[in-house]
Amino acid sequence: AQRVTQPEKLLSVFKGAPVELKCNYSYSGSPELFWYVQYSRQRLQLLLRHISRESIKGFTADLNKGETSFHLKKPFAQEEDSAMYYCALITYSGAGSYQLTFGKGTKLSVIP
Amino acid sequence: GAGVSQSPRYKVAKRGQDVALRCDPISGHVSLFWYQQALGQGPEFLTYFQNEAQLDKSGLPSDRFFAERPEGSVSTLKIQRTQQEDSAVYLCASSFTSGATDTQYFGPGTRLTVL
């Protein structure tokens, strides 16, 4: 069964320190993965997707099929990065339907 | 332009009451999703519409949950005979096409509390 695991509920780092938010997935097909972010009092929004191989707000994520991971990284944390981060996997359920399967999320707190 | 909107933002219901939650997707968006987010959890899929067609309702927890999108725009999620376990934030998301990798834009959610 498809599953997304984010092992850390809370991650605290100092400003300027590197950040790594862990995400592991379980999926039998070819995975399509995303990171979503929710800042305080804002709605959930897309941060980045693996197929784009993009860097958004200094964040990158590399798909590692061997380790079934899609960890989110940033070399130098900023206070404005404090937010809730969700890793998500596209899963298909047939007849043209699909959905996002989310992990439980990791709350990142950047200490000034 | 305006993003996805949801109403009401907060709803308190007594156990056994029926509730209706509304979602206004971004104009012209083909795909519409409902997710349920319990406290401390990630969003969980409920149902998916492509225009007015409900292609997947496999995530609806029970037959007390019903969703519709009759004209392919506004959608309503109805919960009959609410139970305490229905307390959660209900999120609506829409995307421009039916492509799976298309960005899903989320609404602010409706926080339902069942007493």
PDB file of C-alpha atoms in Angstrom:
ATOM      1  CA  ALA A   1       0.000   0.000   0.000  1.00  0.00           C
ATOM      2  CA  GLN A   2       1.128   3.534  -0.640  1.00  0.00           C
ATOM      3  CA  ARG A   3       2.431   5.365   2.366  1.00  0.00           C
ATOM      4  CA  VAL A   4       4.417   8.497   3.206  1.00  0.00           C
ATOM      5  CA  THR A   5       6.410   8.643   6.414  1.00  0.00           C
ATOM      6  CA  GLN A   6       7.809  11.755   8.016  1.00  0.00           C
ATOM      7  CA  PRO A   7       9.607  10.498  11.112  1.00  0.00           C
ATOM      8  CA  GLU A   8      10.020  13.836  12.872  1.00  0.00           C
ATOM      9  CA  LYS A   9       7.007  15.693  14.242  1.00  0.00           C
ATOM     10  CA  LEU A  10       9.133  18.655  15.262  1.00  0.00           C
ATOM     11  CA  LEU A  11      12.520  19.855  14.099  1.00  0.00           C
ATOM     12  CA  SER A  12      14.261  22.811  15.701  1.00  0.00           C
ATOM     13  CA  VAL A  13      17.344  24.386  14.158  1.00  0.00           C
ATOM     14  CA  PHE A  14      19.246  27.607  14.669  1.00  0.00           C
ATOM     15  CA  LYS A  15      19.140  30.344  12.065  1.00  0.00           C
ATOM     16  CA  GLY A  16      21.900  29.785   9.544  1.00  0.00           C
ATOM     17  CA  ALA A  17      22.173  26.062  10.257  1.00  0.00           C
ATOM     18  CA  PRO A  18      21.421  23.428   7.604  1.00  0.00           C
ATOM     19  CA  VAL A  19      17.982  21.888   7.505  1.00  0.00           C
ATOM     20  CA  GLU A  20      16.932  18.406   6.433  1.00  0.00           C
ATOM     21  CA  LEU A  21      13.326  17.294   6.664  1.00  0.00           C
ATOM     22  CA  LYS A  22      13.021  13.571   6.135  1.00  0.00           C
ATOM     23  CA  CYS A  23      10.453  11.841   3.964  1.00  0.00           C
ATOM     24  CA  ASN A  24      10.246   8.164   3.054  1.00  0.00           C
ATOM     25  CA  TYR A  25       7.630   6.622   0.827  1.00  0.00           C
ATOM     26  CA  SER A  26       6.211   3.245  -0.058  1.00  0.00           C
ATOM     27  CA  TYR A  27       4.785   2.894  -3.574  1.00  0.00           C
ATOM     28  CA  SER A  28       4.869   0.107  -6.115  1.00  0.00           C
ATOM     29  CA  GLY A  29       4.905   2.298  -9.191  1.00  0.00           C
ATOM     30  CA  SER A  30       7.069   5.194 -10.315  1.00  0.00           C
ATOM     31  CA  PRO A  31       6.669   7.821  -7.594  1.00  0.00           C
ATOM     32  CA  GLU A  32       5.688  11.426  -8.139  1.00  0.00           C
ATOM     33  CA  LEU A  33       6.483  13.379  -4.996  1.00  0.00           C
ATOM     34  CA  PHE A  34       5.842  16.849  -3.660  1.00  0.00           C
ATOM     35  CA  TRP A  35       6.587  19.013  -0.671  1.00  0.00           C
ATOM     36  CA  TYR A  36       3.781  21.237   0.598  1.00  0.00           C
ATOM     37  CA  VAL A  37       4.210  23.950   3.227  1.00  0.00           C
ATOM     38  CA  GLN A  38       1.814  25.682   5.567  1.00  0.00           C
ATOM     39  CA  TYR A  39       2.989  28.909   7.170  1.00  0.00           C
ATOM     40  CA  SER A  40       1.254  30.172  10.286  1.00  0.00           C
ATOM     41  CA  ARG A  41      -2.315  31.291   9.544  1.00  0.00           C
ATOM     42  CA  GLN A  42      -1.924  30.542   5.842  1.00  0.00           C
ATOM     43  CA  ARG A  43      -3.241  27.820   3.628  1.00  0.00           C
ATOM     44  CA  LEU A  44      -1.398  24.769   2.435  1.00  0.00           C
ATOM     45  CA  GLN A  45       0.669  25.537  -0.648  1.00  0.00           C
ATOM     46  CA  LEU A  46       2.988  23.699  -2.978  1.00  0.00           C
ATOM     47  CA  LEU A  47       6.673  24.219  -2.250  1.00  0.00           C
ATOM     48  CA  LEU A  48       8.260  22.009  -4.863  1.00  0.00           C
ATOM     49  CA  ARG A  49       7.803  18.836  -6.913  1.00  0.00           C
ATOM     50  CA  HIS A  50      10.466  16.323  -7.779  1.00  0.00           C
ATOM     51  CA  ILE A  51       9.793  16.244 -11.514  1.00  0.00           C
ATOM     52  CA  SER A  52      10.720  19.902 -11.820  1.00  0.00           C
ATOM     53  CA  ARG A  53      14.059  19.452 -10.077  1.00  0.00           C
ATOM     54  CA  GLU A  54      13.703  23.041  -8.946  1.00  0.00           C
ATOM     55  CA  SER A  55      14.935  25.041  -5.999  1.00  0.00           C
ATOM     56  CA  ILE A  56      12.312  27.133  -4.260  1.00  0.00           C
ATOM     57  CA  LYS A  57      13.208  29.554  -1.453  1.00  0.00           C
ATOM     58  CA  GLY A  58      16.571  27.820  -1.262  1.00  0.00           C
ATOM     59  CA  PHE A  59      15.011  24.399  -0.673  1.00  0.00           C
ATOM     60  CA  THR A  60      15.828  21.356  -2.775  1.00  0.00           C
ATOM     61  CA  ALA A  61      14.703  17.754  -2.653  1.00  0.00           C
ATOM     62  CA  ASP A  62      16.187  14.780  -4.435  1.00  0.00           C
ATOM     63  CA  LEU A  63      14.330  11.588  -5.139  1.00  0.00           C
ATOM     64  CA  ASN A  64      16.348   8.552  -4.067  1.00  0.00           C
ATOM     65  CA  LYS A  65      14.571   5.483  -5.384  1.00  0.00           C
ATOM     66  CA  GLY A  66      17.046   3.106  -3.774  1.00  0.00           C
ATOM     67  CA  GLU A  67      16.326   4.477  -0.309  1.00  0.00           C
ATOM     68  CA  THR A  68      12.709   5.400  -1.206  1.00  0.00           C
ATOM     69  CA  SER A  69      13.345   8.872   0.161  1.00  0.00           C
ATOM     70  CA  PHE A  70      12.601  12.448  -0.827  1.00  0.00           C
ATOM     71  CA  HIS A  71      14.256  14.524   1.865  1.00  0.00           C
ATOM     72  CA  LEU A  72      13.907  18.328   1.820  1.00  0.00           C
ATOM     73  CA  LYS A  73      17.095  20.294   2.354  1.00  0.00           C
ATOM     74  CA  LYS A  74      18.242  23.855   2.762  1.00  0.00           C
ATOM     75  CA  PRO A  75      21.829  24.842   3.502  1.00  0.00           C
ATOM     76  CA  PHE A  76      21.065  27.862   5.703  1.00  0.00           C
ATOM     77  CA  ALA A  77      17.794  28.108   7.617  1.00  0.00           C
ATOM     78  CA  GLN A  78      15.977  31.428   7.878  1.00  0.00           C
ATOM     79  CA  GLU A  79      13.427  32.451  10.476  1.00  0.00           C
ATOM     80  CA  GLU A  80      10.769  32.754   7.783  1.00  0.00           C
ATOM     81  CA  ASP A  81      11.189  29.043   7.050  1.00  0.00           C
ATOM     82  CA  SER A  82       9.385  28.201  10.283  1.00  0.00           C
ATOM     83  CA  ALA A  83       6.275  26.332   9.166  1.00  0.00           C
ATOM     84  CA  MET A  84       4.614  22.948   8.853  1.00  0.00           C
ATOM     85  CA  TYR A  85       5.997  20.836   6.006  1.00  0.00           C
ATOM     86  CA  TYR A  86       4.181  17.934   4.395  1.00  0.00           C
ATOM     87  CA  CYS A  87       5.605  15.396   1.999  1.00  0.00           C
ATOM     88  CA  ALA A  88       3.046  14.021  -0.464  1.00  0.00           C
ATOM     89  CA  LEU A  89       2.858  11.279  -3.066  1.00  0.00           C
ATOM     90  CA  ILE A  90       0.552  11.057  -6.063  1.00  0.00           C
ATOM     91  CA  THR A  91      -1.383   7.800  -6.009  1.00  0.00           C
ATOM     92  CA  TYR A  92      -3.653   6.571  -8.763  1.00  0.00           C
ATOM     93  CA  SER A  93      -6.902   4.767  -8.102  1.00  0.00           C
ATOM     94  CA  GLY A  94      -8.001   3.997 -11.628  1.00  0.00           C
ATOM     95  CA  ALA A  95     -10.723   5.399 -13.904  1.00  0.00           C
ATOM     96  CA  GLY A  96      -8.853   8.646 -14.300  1.00  0.00           C
ATOM     97  CA  SER A  97      -8.701   9.336 -10.592  1.00  0.00           C
ATOM     98  CA  TYR A  98      -5.712  10.223  -8.475  1.00  0.00           C
ATOM     99  CA  GLN A  99      -5.028  11.814  -5.130  1.00  0.00           C
ATOM    100  CA  LEU A 100      -2.304  13.150  -2.900  1.00  0.00           C
ATOM    101  CA  THR A 101      -1.237  10.871  -0.056  1.00  0.00           C
ATOM    102  CA  PHE A 102       0.319  13.016   2.659  1.00  0.00           C
ATOM    103  CA  GLY A 103       2.688  12.314   5.490  1.00  0.00           C
ATOM    104  CA  LYS A 104       1.811  13.508   8.978  1.00  0.00           C
ATOM    105  CA  GLY A 105       3.993  16.574   8.623  1.00  0.00           C
ATOM    106  CA  THR A 106       7.042  18.029  10.330  1.00  0.00           C
ATOM    107  CA  LYS A 107       6.927  21.316  12.154  1.00  0.00           C
ATOM    108  CA  LEU A 108      10.115  23.258  11.497  1.00  0.00           C
ATOM    109  CA  SER A 109      11.071  25.846  14.058  1.00  0.00           C
ATOM    110  CA  VAL A 110      14.013  28.122  13.271  1.00  0.00           C
ATOM    111  CA  ILE A 111      15.519  29.631  16.386  1.00  0.00           C
ATOM    112  CA  PRO A 112      16.870  33.176  15.971  1.00  0.00           C
TER     113      PRO A 112
ATOM    114  CA  GLY B   1      -7.409  36.478  -8.886  1.00  0.00           C
ATOM    115  CA  ALA B   2      -9.119  34.898  -5.946  1.00  0.00           C
ATOM    116  CA  GLY B   3      -7.967  31.544  -4.753  1.00  0.00           C
ATOM    117  CA  VAL B   4     -10.021  28.636  -3.533  1.00  0.00           C
ATOM    118  CA  SER B   5     -12.552  29.737  -0.958  1.00  0.00           C
ATOM    119  CA  GLN B   6     -14.450  27.673   1.583  1.00  0.00           C
ATOM    120  CA  SER B   7     -17.395  28.447   3.807  1.00  0.00           C
ATOM    121  CA  PRO B   8     -18.082  28.454   6.615  1.00  0.00           C
ATOM    122  CA  ARG B   9     -14.584  28.761   8.040  1.00  0.00           C
ATOM    123  CA  TYR B  10     -15.758  27.349  11.363  1.00  0.00           C
ATOM    124  CA  LYS B  11     -18.712  25.148  12.132  1.00  0.00           C
ATOM    125  CA  VAL B  12     -19.860  23.803  15.460  1.00  0.00           C
ATOM    126  CA  ALA B  13     -22.474  21.088  15.307  1.00  0.00           C
ATOM    127  CA  LYS B  14     -24.233  19.015  17.904  1.00  0.00           C
ATOM    128  CA  ARG B  15     -23.892  15.294  17.493  1.00  0.00           C
ATOM    129  CA  GLY B  16     -26.555  14.072  15.131  1.00  0.00           C
ATOM    130  CA  GLN B  17     -26.922  17.304  13.160  1.00  0.00           C
ATOM    131  CA  ASP B  18     -26.404  17.515   9.421  1.00  0.00           C
ATOM    132  CA  VAL B  19     -23.811  19.946   8.047  1.00  0.00           C
ATOM    133  CA  ALA B  20     -22.971  21.261   4.590  1.00  0.00           C
ATOM    134  CA  LEU B  21     -19.543  22.595   3.696  1.00  0.00           C
ATOM    135  CA  ARG B  22     -19.028  24.661   0.565  1.00  0.00           C
ATOM    136  CA  CYS B  23     -16.038  24.975  -1.734  1.00  0.00           C
ATOM    137  CA  ASP B  24     -15.581  27.570  -4.470  1.00  0.00           C
ATOM    138  CA  PRO B  25     -12.658  26.462  -6.626  1.00  0.00           C
ATOM    139  CA  ILE B  26     -10.591  28.721  -8.806  1.00  0.00           C
ATOM    140  CA  SER B  27     -12.655  29.608 -11.871  1.00  0.00           C
ATOM    141  CA  GLY B  28     -12.082  27.236 -14.752  1.00  0.00           C
ATOM    142  CA  HIS B  29     -10.387  24.550 -12.709  1.00  0.00           C
ATOM    143  CA  VAL B  30     -11.332  21.096 -13.882  1.00  0.00           C
ATOM    144  CA  SER B  31     -10.272  19.023 -10.887  1.00  0.00           C
ATOM    145  CA  LEU B  32     -11.611  19.372  -7.356  1.00  0.00           C
ATOM    146  CA  PHE B  33     -10.586  17.390  -4.281  1.00  0.00           C
ATOM    147  CA  TRP B  34     -11.826  17.144  -0.717  1.00  0.00           C
ATOM    148  CA  TYR B  35      -9.454  16.154   2.073  1.00  0.00           C
ATOM    149  CA  GLN B  36     -10.013  15.620   5.797  1.00  0.00           C
ATOM    150  CA  GLN B  37      -7.322  16.661   8.247  1.00  0.00           C
ATOM    151  CA  ALA B  38      -7.590  15.448  11.825  1.00  0.00           C
ATOM    152  CA  LEU B  39      -5.597  17.157  14.549  1.00  0.00           C
ATOM    153  CA  GLY B  40      -1.904  16.345  14.282  1.00  0.00           C
ATOM    154  CA  GLN B  41      -2.316  14.454  11.029  1.00  0.00           C
ATOM    155  CA  GLY B  42      -1.726  15.150   7.373  1.00  0.00           C
ATOM    156  CA  PRO B  43      -4.652  15.681   5.024  1.00  0.00           C
ATOM    157  CA  GLU B  44      -6.411  12.491   3.950  1.00  0.00           C
ATOM    158  CA  PHE B  45      -8.200  12.107   0.633  1.00  0.00           C
ATOM    159  CA  LEU B  46     -11.981  11.964   0.625  1.00  0.00           C
ATOM    160  CA  THR B  47     -13.184  12.382  -2.937  1.00  0.00           C
ATOM    161  CA  TYR B  48     -12.264  13.664  -6.405  1.00  0.00           C
ATOM    162  CA  PHE B  49     -14.307  15.422  -9.095  1.00  0.00           C
ATOM    163  CA  GLN B  50     -13.373  15.991 -12.703  1.00  0.00           C
ATOM    164  CA  ASN B  51     -15.779  18.710 -13.781  1.00  0.00           C
ATOM    165  CA  GLU B  52     -19.170  17.496 -12.519  1.00  0.00           C
ATOM    166  CA  ALA B  53     -18.217  13.825 -12.487  1.00  0.00           C
ATOM    167  CA  GLN B  54     -17.288  12.265  -9.184  1.00  0.00           C
ATOM    168  CA  LEU B  55     -14.577   9.868 -10.300  1.00  0.00           C
ATOM    169  CA  ASP B  56     -13.498   8.638  -6.889  1.00  0.00           C
ATOM    170  CA  LYS B  57     -15.258   8.595  -3.546  1.00  0.00           C
ATOM    171  CA  SER B  58     -13.231   5.825  -2.020  1.00  0.00           C
ATOM    172  CA  GLY B  59     -11.974   8.025   0.811  1.00  0.00           C
ATOM    173  CA  LEU B  60     -15.378   8.941   2.202  1.00  0.00           C
ATOM    174  CA  PRO B  61     -15.413   7.379   5.696  1.00  0.00           C
ATOM    175  CA  SER B  62     -19.036   6.285   5.698  1.00  0.00           C
ATOM    176  CA  ASP B  63     -22.315   6.624   3.851  1.00  0.00           C
ATOM    177  CA  ARG B  64     -23.042   9.638   6.045  1.00  0.00           C
ATOM    178  CA  PHE B  65     -20.652  11.589   3.831  1.00  0.00           C
ATOM    179  CA  PHE B  66     -21.854  12.849   0.468  1.00  0.00           C
ATOM    180  CA  ALA B  67     -20.275  15.264  -2.009  1.00  0.00           C
ATOM    181  CA  GLU B  68     -21.539  16.879  -5.159  1.00  0.00           C
ATOM    182  CA  ARG B  69     -20.421  19.306  -7.834  1.00  0.00           C
ATOM    183  CA  PRO B  70     -23.508  19.544 -10.038  1.00  0.00           C
ATOM    184  CA  GLU B  71     -22.357  22.222 -12.480  1.00  0.00           C
ATOM    185  CA  GLY B  72     -18.674  21.507 -12.437  1.00  0.00           C
ATOM    186  CA  SER B  73     -17.761  24.496 -10.314  1.00  0.00           C
ATOM    187  CA  VAL B  74     -18.936  24.891  -6.704  1.00  0.00           C
ATOM    188  CA  SER B  75     -18.853  21.753  -4.600  1.00  0.00           C
ATOM    189  CA  THR B  76     -20.628  20.841  -1.387  1.00  0.00           C
ATOM    190  CA  LEU B  77     -19.579  18.218   1.124  1.00  0.00           C
ATOM    191  CA  LYS B  78     -22.481  17.087   3.268  1.00  0.00           C
ATOM    192  CA  ILE B  79     -22.195  15.109   6.461  1.00  0.00           C
ATOM    193  CA  GLN B  80     -25.348  13.598   7.888  1.00  0.00           C
ATOM    194  CA  ARG B  81     -25.879  12.714  11.533  1.00  0.00           C
ATOM    195  CA  THR B  82     -22.498  14.083  12.566  1.00  0.00           C
ATOM    196  CA  GLN B  83     -20.406  12.153  15.084  1.00  0.00           C
ATOM    197  CA  GLN B  84     -17.579  13.344  17.306  1.00  0.00           C
ATOM    198  CA  GLU B  85     -15.056  11.516  15.148  1.00  0.00           C
ATOM    199  CA  ASP B  86     -16.060  13.789  12.243  1.00  0.00           C
ATOM    200  CA  SER B  87     -14.369  16.713  14.004  1.00  0.00           C
ATOM    201  CA  ALA B  88     -11.562  17.816  11.699  1.00  0.00           C
ATOM    202  CA  VAL B  89     -10.514  20.451   9.209  1.00  0.00           C
ATOM    203  CA  TYR B  90     -12.030  19.816   5.797  1.00  0.00           C
ATOM    204  CA  LEU B  91      -9.856  21.040   2.950  1.00  0.00           C
ATOM    205  CA  CYS B  92     -10.850  21.637  -0.630  1.00  0.00           C
ATOM    206  CA  ALA B  93      -8.309  21.839  -3.432  1.00  0.00           C
ATOM    207  CA  SER B  94      -8.597  22.499  -7.141  1.00  0.00           C
ATOM    208  CA  SER B  95      -6.283  22.185 -10.121  1.00  0.00           C
ATOM    209  CA  PHE B  96      -6.473  23.605 -13.614  1.00  0.00           C
ATOM    210  CA  THR B  97      -6.379  20.350 -15.511  1.00  0.00           C
ATOM    211  CA  SER B  98      -6.975  16.678 -14.856  1.00  0.00           C
ATOM    212  CA  GLY B  99      -3.243  16.013 -14.900  1.00  0.00           C
ATOM    213  CA  ALA B 100      -1.987  14.359 -11.755  1.00  0.00           C
ATOM    214  CA  THR B 101       1.131  16.481 -11.481  1.00  0.00           C
ATOM    215  CA  ASP B 102      -0.776  19.734 -11.901  1.00  0.00           C
ATOM    216  CA  THR B 103      -0.544  21.978  -8.851  1.00  0.00           C
ATOM    217  CA  GLN B 104      -3.361  21.555  -6.368  1.00  0.00           C
ATOM    218  CA  TYR B 105      -4.417  24.888  -4.848  1.00  0.00           C
ATOM    219  CA  PHE B 106      -5.878  24.568  -1.400  1.00  0.00           C
ATOM    220  CA  GLY B 107      -8.571  26.537   0.322  1.00  0.00           C
ATOM    221  CA  PRO B 108      -8.311  27.740   3.920  1.00  0.00           C
ATOM    222  CA  GLY B 109     -10.373  24.858   5.196  1.00  0.00           C
ATOM    223  CA  THR B 110     -13.503  24.511   7.300  1.00  0.00           C
ATOM    224  CA  ARG B 111     -12.891  23.532  10.909  1.00  0.00           C
ATOM    225  CA  LEU B 112     -15.762  21.308  12.031  1.00  0.00           C
ATOM    226  CA  THR B 113     -16.252  20.662  15.723  1.00  0.00           C
ATOM    227  CA  VAL B 114     -18.891  18.143  16.726  1.00  0.00           C
ATOM    228  CA  LEU B 115     -19.989  18.362  20.351  1.00  0.00           C
TER     229      LEU B 115
END
